[in-house]
Amino acid sequence: IVTVVQGAVILPEYSAYLGQIFETRDIAGQKLMNLVFTNTNLGSDVLSQVEAAADACIGEDKMNFGFNSHVFVTEFDKIMPNGQAKSLELSWSPICNEDDVCEKLMLCVRDVTELKALAAEAGQQKRELEMIGQILAVNQEKFHQFIDSSSEFIKENQEIIQKTKAKDMEAIGLLFRNMHTIKGNARTYAFIHFTNLVHEAEQAYDQLRKDPEAAWDAPELLRTL
């Protein structure tokens, strides 16, 4: 927890854990924008709005905070001096006097880096379990047929890309049809995650078919494949 006064200056009374989050003891008297928002993934326009909103709230009627509350960012990533990236969450509150004038802003900072990492890991595990469930729902023989046919189409597309040196509409048409067939088969068996991936590759071929300006880029097509 930290409090900020006019000029977006941080007061000496702040939670000791703040030093651990920002990896510095040089906090009191610092400018809010320097301590909290330097080296973040927020754009300059967003940062200028936050700074302007803080100036517009401190020393003014409490309702100004209500008018500007949507501008105060609540989450971002920040690169620390040692190069480590941290995910931080913020919550903002006005501290007002008896006349409802906002004298300070209170900012609560939470380091949610580990929570985000755990959420990402859980999301990956959930995705893998969904994929396994989709595979188990299909007859084993049909699943192997699907794998074999998909592998053949992918191998054929790889060979076409490798031997095609310039944009060739006939080759592109064949690439598209092969990938479209894989997607259709995947959709038949409700392999949802696989269908989405195949769709991305198919779109790359479709753009080559429809856009005269789209260039033939074999290394990128192989990477997508």
CSV table of N, CA and C in Angstrom, one decimal, residues 85-154:
chain,number,residue,atom,x,y,z
A,85,ALA,N,10.6,-10.1,-15.3
A,85,ALA,CA,9.3,-9.5,-15.6
A,85,ALA,C,8.3,-9.9,-14.4
A,86,LYS,N,7.6,-8.9,-13.9
A,86,LYS,CA,6.6,-9.1,-12.9
A,86,LYS,C,5.2,-8.7,-13.4
A,87,SER,N,4.2,-9.4,-13.0
A,87,SER,CA,2.8,-9.0,-13.3
A,87,SER,C,2.3,-8.4,-12.1
A,88,LEU,N,1.8,-7.1,-12.2
A,88,LEU,CA,1.3,-6.4,-11.1
A,88,LEU,C,-0.2,-6.0,-11.3
A,89,GLU,N,-0.9,-6.0,-10.2
A,89,GLU,CA,-2.3,-5.6,-10.2
A,89,GLU,C,-2.4,-4.4,-9.2
A,90,LEU,N,-3.2,-3.4,-9.6
A,90,LEU,CA,-3.4,-2.2,-8.8
A,90,LEU,C,-4.9,-2.0,-8.5
A,91,SER,N,-5.1,-1.4,-7.3
A,91,SER,CA,-6.4,-0.8,-7.0
A,91,SER,C,-6.2,0.6,-6.5
A,92,TRP,N,-7.1,1.5,-6.9
A,92,TRP,CA,-7.0,2.9,-6.5
A,92,TRP,C,-8.1,3.3,-5.6
A,93,SER,N,-7.8,4.2,-4.6
A,93,SER,CA,-8.9,4.7,-3.8
A,93,SER,C,-8.6,6.2,-3.4
A,94,PRO,N,-9.6,7.0,-3.4
A,94,PRO,CA,-9.3,8.4,-2.9
A,94,PRO,C,-9.4,8.5,-1.4
A,95,ILE,N,-8.5,9.3,-0.8
A,95,ILE,CA,-8.6,9.6,0.6
A,95,ILE,C,-9.0,11.0,0.8
A,96,CYS,N,-10.2,11.2,1.3
A,96,CYS,CA,-10.8,12.6,1.3
A,96,CYS,C,-11.0,13.1,2.7
A,97,ASN,N,-11.1,14.4,2.8
A,97,ASN,CA,-11.3,15.1,4.1
A,97,ASN,C,-12.8,15.3,4.3
A,98,GLU,N,-13.2,16.0,5.3
A,98,GLU,CA,-14.6,16.1,5.7
A,98,GLU,C,-15.4,16.9,4.7
A,99,ASP,N,-14.7,17.6,3.8
A,99,ASP,CA,-15.4,18.4,2.8
A,99,ASP,C,-15.4,17.6,1.4
A,100,ASP,N,-15.1,16.4,1.5
A,100,ASP,CA,-15.1,15.5,0.3
A,100,ASP,C,-14.1,16.0,-0.8
A,101,VAL,N,-13.0,16.6,-0.3
A,101,VAL,CA,-11.9,16.9,-1.2
A,101,VAL,C,-10.9,15.8,-1.1
A,102,CYS,N,-10.5,15.3,-2.2
A,102,CYS,CA,-9.5,14.2,-2.3
A,102,CYS,C,-8.1,14.8,-2.0
A,103,GLU,N,-7.6,14.4,-0.8
A,103,GLU,CA,-6.3,14.9,-0.4
A,103,GLU,C,-5.1,14.0,-0.9
A,104,LYS,N,-5.4,12.7,-1.0
A,104,LYS,CA,-4.4,11.8,-1.4
A,104,LYS,C,-5.1,10.7,-2.2
A,105,LEU,N,-4.3,9.9,-2.9
A,105,LEU,CA,-4.7,8.7,-3.6
A,105,LEU,C,-4.0,7.5,-2.9
A,106,MET,N,-4.8,6.5,-2.6
A,106,MET,CA,-4.2,5.3,-2.0
A,106,MET,C,-4.1,4.3,-3.1
A,107,LEU,N,-2.9,3.7,-3.3
A,107,LEU,CA,-2.7,2.7,-4.3
A,107,LEU,C,-2.3,1.4,-3.6
A,108,CYS,N,-3.0,0.3,-3.9
A,108,CYS,CA,-2.6,-1.0,-3.5
A,108,CYS,C,-2.0,-1.8,-4.6
A,109,VAL,N,-0.8,-2.3,-4.4
A,109,VAL,CA,-0.1,-3.0,-5.5
A,109,VAL,C,0.0,-4.5,-5.1
A,110,ARG,N,-0.3,-5.4,-6.0
A,110,ARG,CA,-0.2,-6.8,-5.7
A,110,ARG,C,0.7,-7.4,-6.8
A,111,ASP,N,1.7,-8.2,-6.3
A,111,ASP,CA,2.5,-9.0,-7.3
A,111,ASP,C,1.8,-10.3,-7.6
A,112,VAL,N,1.3,-10.4,-8.8
A,112,VAL,CA,0.5,-11.6,-9.2
A,112,VAL,C,1.3,-12.5,-10.2
A,113,THR,N,2.6,-12.3,-10.2
A,113,THR,CA,3.4,-13.0,-11.2
A,113,THR,C,3.2,-14.6,-11.0
A,114,GLU,N,3.3,-15.1,-9.8
A,114,GLU,CA,3.2,-16.5,-9.6
A,114,GLU,C,1.8,-17.0,-9.9
A,115,LEU,N,0.8,-16.2,-9.5
A,115,LEU,CA,-0.6,-16.5,-9.7
A,115,LEU,C,-0.9,-16.7,-11.2
A,116,LYS,N,-0.3,-15.8,-12.0
A,116,LYS,CA,-0.5,-15.8,-13.5
A,116,LYS,C,0.2,-17.0,-14.1
A,117,ALA,N,1.4,-17.3,-13.5
A,117,ALA,CA,2.1,-18.5,-14.0
A,117,ALA,C,1.3,-19.8,-13.7
A,118,LEU,N,0.7,-19.9,-12.5
A,118,LEU,CA,-0.1,-21.0,-12.1
A,118,LEU,C,-1.3,-21.1,-13.0
A,119,ALA,N,-1.9,-20.0,-13.2
A,119,ALA,CA,-3.1,-20.0,-14.1
A,119,ALA,C,-2.8,-20.5,-15.5
A,120,ALA,N,-1.7,-20.0,-16.0
A,120,ALA,CA,-1.3,-20.4,-17.4
A,120,ALA,C,-1.0,-22.0,-17.4
A,121,GLU,N,-0.4,-22.4,-16.3
A,121,GLU,CA,-0.1,-23.9,-16.2
A,121,GLU,C,-1.4,-24.7,-16.1
A,122,ALA,N,-2.3,-24.2,-15.3
A,122,ALA,CA,-3.6,-24.9,-15.2
A,122,ALA,C,-4.3,-24.9,-16.5
A,123,GLY,N,-4.2,-23.7,-17.2
A,123,GLY,CA,-4.9,-23.6,-18.5
A,123,GLY,C,-4.4,-24.6,-19.5
A,124,GLN,N,-3.0,-24.8,-19.5
A,124,GLN,CA,-2.4,-25.8,-20.4
A,124,GLN,C,-2.8,-27.2,-20.1
A,125,GLN,N,-2.8,-27.5,-18.8
A,125,GLN,CA,-3.3,-28.8,-18.3
A,125,GLN,C,-4.7,-29.1,-18.8
A,126,LYS,N,-5.5,-28.1,-18.6
A,126,LYS,CA,-7.0,-28.3,-19.0
A,126,LYS,C,-7.1,-28.5,-20.5
A,127,ARG,N,-6.3,-27.8,-21.3
A,127,ARG,CA,-6.3,-28.0,-22.7
A,127,ARG,C,-5.9,-29.4,-23.1
A,128,GLU,N,-4.8,-29.9,-22.5
A,128,GLU,CA,-4.3,-31.2,-22.8
A,128,GLU,C,-5.3,-32.3,-22.4
A,129,LEU,N,-6.0,-32.1,-21.3
A,129,LEU,CA,-7.1,-33.0,-20.9
A,129,LEU,C,-8.2,-33.0,-21.8
A,130,GLU,N,-8.6,-31.8,-22.3
A,130,GLU,CA,-9.6,-31.7,-23.3
A,130,GLU,C,-9.3,-32.5,-24.6
A,131,MET,N,-8.0,-32.3,-25.0
A,131,MET,CA,-7.5,-33.0,-26.2
A,131,MET,C,-7.6,-34.5,-26.0
A,132,ILE,N,-7.1,-35.0,-24.9
A,132,ILE,CA,-7.2,-36.4,-24.6
A,132,ILE,C,-8.6,-36.9,-24.6
A,133,GLY,N,-9.5,-36.2,-24.0
A,133,GLY,CA,-10.9,-36.6,-24.0
A,133,GLY,C,-11.5,-36.6,-25.4
A,134,GLN,N,-11.1,-35.7,-26.3
A,134,GLN,CA,-11.6,-35.7,-27.7
A,134,GLN,C,-11.1,-37.0,-28.4
A,135,ILE,N,-9.8,-37.3,-28.1
A,135,ILE,CA,-9.2,-38.5,-28.8
A,135,ILE,C,-9.9,-39.8,-28.3
A,136,LEU,N,-10.1,-39.9,-27.0
A,136,LEU,CA,-10.7,-41.1,-26.4
A,136,LEU,C,-12.2,-41.3,-26.9
A,137,ALA,N,-12.8,-40.2,-27.3
A,137,ALA,CA,-14.2,-40.3,-27.8
A,137,ALA,C,-14.3,-40.9,-29.2
A,138,VAL,N,-13.2,-41.1,-29.9
A,138,VAL,CA,-13.2,-41.6,-31.2
A,138,VAL,C,-12.7,-43.0,-31.3
A,139,ASN,N,-13.3,-43.8,-32.1
A,139,ASN,CA,-12.9,-45.2,-32.3
A,139,ASN,C,-11.4,-45.2,-32.6
A,140,GLN,N,-10.6,-46.2,-32.0
A,140,GLN,CA,-9.2,-46.2,-32.2
A,140,GLN,C,-8.7,-46.3,-33.6
A,141,GLU,N,-9.4,-47.2,-34.4
A,141,GLU,CA,-9.0,-47.4,-35.8
A,141,GLU,C,-9.2,-46.2,-36.6
A,142,LYS,N,-10.4,-45.5,-36.3
A,142,LYS,CA,-10.6,-44.2,-37.1
A,142,LYS,C,-9.6,-43.1,-36.7
A,143,PHE,N,-9.2,-43.1,-35.4
A,143,PHE,CA,-8.3,-42.1,-35.0
A,143,PHE,C,-6.9,-42.3,-35.7
A,144,HIS,N,-6.5,-43.6,-35.8
A,144,HIS,CA,-5.2,-43.9,-36.5
A,144,HIS,C,-5.3,-43.6,-38.0
A,145,GLN,N,-6.5,-43.8,-38.6
A,145,GLN,CA,-6.7,-43.4,-40.0
A,145,GLN,C,-6.6,-41.9,-40.2
A,146,PHE,N,-7.2,-41.2,-39.2
A,146,PHE,CA,-7.1,-39.7,-39.3
A,146,PHE,C,-5.6,-39.3,-39.2
A,147,ILE,N,-4.9,-39.8,-38.3
A,147,ILE,CA,-3.5,-39.5,-38.1
A,147,ILE,C,-2.7,-39.8,-39.4
A,148,ASP,N,-2.9,-40.9,-39.9
A,148,ASP,CA,-2.2,-41.4,-41.1
A,148,ASP,C,-2.5,-40.4,-42.3
A,149,SER,N,-3.7,-40.2,-42.5
A,149,SER,CA,-4.1,-39.3,-43.7
A,149,SER,C,-3.6,-37.9,-43.5
A,150,SER,N,-3.7,-37.4,-42.3
A,150,SER,CA,-3.2,-36.0,-42.0
A,150,SER,C,-1.7,-35.9,-42.2
A,151,SER,N,-1.0,-36.9,-41.8
A,151,SER,CA,0.4,-36.9,-41.9
A,151,SER,C,0.8,-36.9,-43.4
A,152,GLU,N,0.1,-37.7,-44.2
A,152,GLU,CA,0.3,-37.7,-45.7
A,152,GLU,C,0.1,-36.3,-46.3
A,153,PHE,N,-1.0,-35.7,-45.9
A,153,PHE,CA,-1.3,-34.4,-46.5
A,153,PHE,C,-0.2,-33.4,-46.1
A,154,ILE,N,0.2,-33.4,-44.8
A,154,ILE,CA,1.2,-32.5,-44.3
A,154,ILE,C,2.5,-32.7,-45.0
